[in-house]
mmCIF file of C-alpha atoms in Angstrom:
data_model
loop_
_atom_site.group_PDB
_atom_site.id
_atom_site.type_symbol
_atom_site.label_atom_id
_atom_site.label_comp_id
_atom_site.label_asym_id
_atom_site.label_seq_id
_atom_site.Cartn_x
_atom_site.Cartn_y
_atom_site.Cartn_z
ATOM 1 C CA MET A 29 118.376 84.894 94.870
ATOM 2 C CA LYS A 30 117.635 88.035 97.228
ATOM 3 C CA PRO A 31 114.198 87.933 99.229
ATOM 4 C CA GLN A 32 111.462 90.672 97.750
ATOM 5 C CA HIS A 33 110.759 93.468 99.986
ATOM 6 C CA VAL A 34 107.555 94.363 101.188
ATOM 7 C CA VAL A 35 106.655 97.785 103.047
ATOM 8 C CA PHE A 36 103.133 98.455 104.256
ATOM 9 C CA VAL A 37 101.992 102.010 104.290
ATOM 10 C CA CYS A 38 99.687 103.933 106.745
ATOM 11 C CA THR A 39 99.517 106.951 108.420
ATOM 12 C CA GLY A 40 101.280 107.176 111.527
ATOM 13 C CA ASN A 41 102.758 103.177 111.658
ATOM 14 C CA ILE A 42 100.915 103.037 115.000
ATOM 15 C CA CYS A 43 97.796 100.779 113.490
ATOM 16 C CA ARG A 44 97.488 99.288 110.542
ATOM 17 C CA SER A 45 100.888 98.720 109.081
ATOM 18 C CA PRO A 46 102.293 97.595 112.187
ATOM 19 C CA THR A 47 99.740 95.257 112.235
ATOM 20 C CA ALA A 48 99.906 94.286 108.124
ATOM 21 C CA HIS A 49 103.829 93.793 109.403
ATOM 22 C CA ALA A 50 102.950 91.248 112.429
ATOM 23 C CA VAL A 51 100.653 89.383 110.417
ATOM 24 C CA LEU A 52 102.915 88.776 106.850
ATOM 25 C CA ARG A 53 106.099 87.900 109.172
ATOM 26 C CA GLN A 54 103.999 85.724 110.699
ATOM 27 C CA ARG A 55 102.764 83.882 107.829
ATOM 28 C CA ILE A 56 106.860 84.103 106.517
ATOM 29 C CA LYS A 57 107.659 82.106 109.884
ATOM 30 C CA VAL A 58 105.227 79.799 109.038
ATOM 31 C CA HIS A 59 105.401 79.445 106.277
ATOM 32 C CA GLY A 60 109.170 79.374 105.908
ATOM 33 C CA LEU A 61 109.449 82.048 103.542
ATOM 34 C CA ALA A 62 112.533 84.532 104.836
ATOM 35 C CA HIS A 63 114.361 83.577 101.998
ATOM 36 C CA ARG A 64 111.681 84.383 99.852
ATOM 37 C CA LEU A 65 110.448 87.830 101.116
ATOM 38 C CA SER A 66 111.478 90.782 103.876
ATOM 39 C CA VAL A 67 108.685 92.509 105.645
ATOM 40 C CA ALA A 68 108.623 96.308 107.116
ATOM 41 C CA SER A 69 106.288 98.875 108.149
ATOM 42 C CA ALA A 70 106.175 102.888 108.138
ATOM 43 C CA GLY A 71 103.894 105.453 108.178
ATOM 44 C CA LEU A 72 103.474 108.703 105.834
ATOM 45 C CA GLU A 73 103.324 111.231 109.069
ATOM 46 C CA ALA A 74 106.148 111.303 111.193
ATOM 47 C CA TRP A 75 103.810 111.750 114.680
ATOM 48 C CA HIS A 76 104.515 108.676 116.597
ATOM 49 C CA ALA A 77 108.518 108.149 115.193
ATOM 50 C CA GLY A 78 109.879 105.654 117.656
ATOM 51 C CA GLU A 79 106.875 104.414 119.649
ATOM 52 C CA GLY A 80 105.905 101.066 119.420
ATOM 53 C CA PRO A 81 101.911 100.327 118.422
ATOM 54 C CA ASP A 82 99.032 101.530 119.431
ATOM 55 C CA SER A 83 98.184 99.096 122.531
ATOM 56 C CA ARG A 84 94.800 98.405 121.348
ATOM 57 C CA SER A 85 96.494 96.716 117.902
ATOM 58 C CA ILE A 86 98.729 94.820 119.835
ATOM 59 C CA ARG A 87 95.878 93.758 122.232
ATOM 60 C CA HIS A 88 93.655 92.011 119.239
ATOM 61 C CA ALA A 89 97.010 91.127 117.228
ATOM 62 C CA ARG A 90 98.173 89.023 120.206
ATOM 63 C CA GLN A 91 94.902 87.352 120.947
ATOM 64 C CA ARG A 92 95.222 85.973 117.508
ATOM 65 C CA GLY A 93 99.049 84.670 117.760
ATOM 66 C CA TYR A 94 100.826 87.900 115.825
ATOM 67 C CA GLU A 95 103.665 89.835 117.753
ATOM 68 C CA MET A 96 104.087 93.335 117.035
ATOM 69 C CA ALA A 97 105.543 95.365 120.610
ATOM 70 C CA ASP A 98 109.079 95.083 119.129
ATOM 71 C CA LEU A 99 108.130 97.187 116.071
ATOM 72 C CA ARG A 100 108.814 100.916 115.949
ATOM 73 C CA ALA A 101 106.986 103.615 113.953
ATOM 74 C CA ARG A 102 108.975 105.242 111.535
ATOM 75 C CA PRO A 103 108.439 107.665 108.402
ATOM 76 C CA PHE A 104 107.886 105.960 104.703
ATOM 77 C CA ARG A 105 110.934 107.520 102.895
ATOM 78 C CA ARG A 106 110.731 108.444 99.209
ATOM 79 C CA GLU A 107 113.667 105.963 98.263
ATOM 80 C CA GLU A 108 111.455 102.996 99.465
ATOM 81 C CA PHE A 109 109.901 102.906 96.354
ATOM 82 C CA ILE A 110 113.238 102.128 94.846
ATOM 83 C CA THR A 111 114.561 99.458 97.773
ATOM 84 C CA ALA A 112 111.286 97.449 97.956
ATOM 85 C CA ASP A 113 110.144 95.259 95.798
ATOM 86 C CA TRP A 114 105.716 96.171 97.060
ATOM 87 C CA VAL A 115 104.809 99.152 98.664
ATOM 88 C CA LEU A 116 101.410 98.253 99.862
ATOM 89 C CA VAL A 117 99.382 101.205 101.799
ATOM 90 C CA MET A 118 95.721 101.115 103.567
ATOM 91 C CA ASP A 119 93.715 103.257 101.785
ATOM 92 C CA GLU A 120 92.913 105.856 99.082
ATOM 93 C CA GLY A 121 94.315 109.023 100.507
ATOM 94 C CA HIS A 122 97.779 106.716 101.276
ATOM 95 C CA LEU A 123 97.650 105.871 97.269
ATOM 96 C CA ALA A 124 96.876 108.840 96.050
ATOM 97 C CA ARG A 125 100.085 110.411 98.513
ATOM 98 C CA CYS A 126 102.430 107.602 97.252
ATOM 99 C CA VAL A 127 101.238 108.144 93.594
ATOM 100 C CA ARG A 128 102.664 111.858 94.093
ATOM 101 C CA LEU A 129 105.851 110.497 95.728
ATOM 102 C CA CYS A 130 106.350 107.587 93.455
ATOM 103 C CA PRO A 131 108.890 107.749 90.661
ATOM 104 C CA PRO A 132 106.691 106.903 87.442
ATOM 105 C CA GLN A 133 109.305 103.734 86.729
ATOM 106 C CA HIS A 134 108.923 102.111 90.326
ATOM 107 C CA ALA A 135 104.856 103.093 90.094
ATOM 108 C CA HIS A 136 104.475 98.984 89.325
ATOM 109 C CA LYS A 137 105.077 98.171 92.883
ATOM 110 C CA LEU A 138 102.155 100.347 94.690
ATOM 111 C CA ARG A 139 99.173 98.551 95.276
ATOM 112 C CA LEU A 140 96.305 99.212 97.727
ATOM 113 C CA LEU A 141 96.550 95.745 100.460
ATOM 114 C CA THR A 142 93.265 95.211 100.132
ATOM 115 C CA ASP A 143 93.461 94.612 96.054
ATOM 116 C CA PHE A 144 94.811 91.135 97.740
ATOM 117 C CA CYS A 145 91.603 89.992 99.612
ATOM 118 C CA ARG A 146 90.121 86.855 98.392
ATOM 119 C CA VAL A 147 86.756 86.157 101.470
ATOM 120 C CA HIS A 148 86.652 90.320 101.927
ATOM 121 C CA GLU A 149 86.463 90.657 97.703
ATOM 122 C CA ASP A 150 84.272 94.065 98.178
ATOM 123 C CA ALA A 151 86.630 95.740 100.561
ATOM 124 C CA MET A 152 88.269 98.937 98.984
ATOM 125 C CA GLU A 153 90.638 99.708 102.263
ATOM 126 C CA VAL A 154 91.709 98.673 105.626
ATOM 127 C CA PRO A 155 89.908 101.757 107.546
ATOM 128 C CA ASP A 156 91.955 103.193 110.676
ATOM 129 C CA PRO A 157 90.542 101.821 113.426
ATOM 130 C CA TYR A 158 92.304 104.535 115.936
ATOM 131 C CA TYR A 159 88.906 106.659 117.017
ATOM 132 C CA GLY A 160 86.968 103.180 116.975
ATOM 133 C CA GLN A 161 86.137 100.566 119.404
ATOM 134 C CA ALA A 162 86.902 96.723 119.340
ATOM 135 C CA ALA A 163 85.562 95.478 116.744
ATOM 136 C CA ASP A 164 87.500 98.130 114.351
ATOM 137 C CA PHE A 165 90.366 96.656 115.685
ATOM 138 C CA GLU A 166 89.183 92.647 114.411
ATOM 139 C CA HIS A 167 87.785 94.111 111.316
ATOM 140 C CA VAL A 168 91.096 95.206 110.406
ATOM 141 C CA LEU A 169 92.596 92.234 111.680
ATOM 142 C CA ASP A 170 89.957 90.214 109.458
ATOM 143 C CA LEU A 171 90.953 91.780 106.005
ATOM 144 C CA ILE A 172 94.675 91.871 106.197
ATOM 145 C CA GLU A 173 94.649 88.257 107.383
ATOM 146 C CA ASP A 174 93.039 87.935 104.719
ATOM 147 C CA ALA A 175 94.583 90.415 101.990
ATOM 148 C CA CYS A 176 98.093 89.037 103.387
ATOM 149 C CA ASP A 177 96.965 85.384 102.397
ATOM 150 C CA GLY A 178 95.827 86.641 98.923
ATOM 151 C CA PHE A 179 99.065 88.790 98.484
ATOM 152 C CA LEU A 180 101.347 85.173 99.069
ATOM 153 C CA ALA A 181 98.523 83.640 96.792
ATOM 154 C CA HIS A 182 99.442 85.653 94.195
ATOM 155 C CA LEU A 183 103.189 85.598 94.813
ATOM 156 C CA GLY A 184 102.752 81.827 94.442
ATOM 157 C CA LEU A 185 104.017 81.063 97.643
ATOM 158 C CA ALA A 186 101.283 79.749 99.562
ATOM 159 C CA ARG A 187 97.426 78.679 98.577
#
């Protein structure tokens, strides 16, 4: 059986989506789910293509045990709606843009990551921490950890 493929999408693929990529990658490893899930991340803009994640994202993720320095920003490709099983976006702007790009027969694959939050049920989106402070990067991690755990539970792969 082919693993389900998840693509996390944000604006430039240097803060939120690589953070989600790193968190889910770690969850996959811890739960022994590599045969069930694969993960990638991308940005709707190619501004940072080839660059590593924002150093603050790396630092805050590393403090929680996630490694993401190996990830590189890349642009999201429209054909990923076909090849991915899930396209999980960080905010309403990303969702609106992806809805316009997504072939209608693949629209069921497209969701806000926060749809899977269980602790932060009132979270409507993962806010961009780029212009923020340390607390904003920590909040992003809180939301992403919650949503990734909820996503795995939704798939029946964890509690």
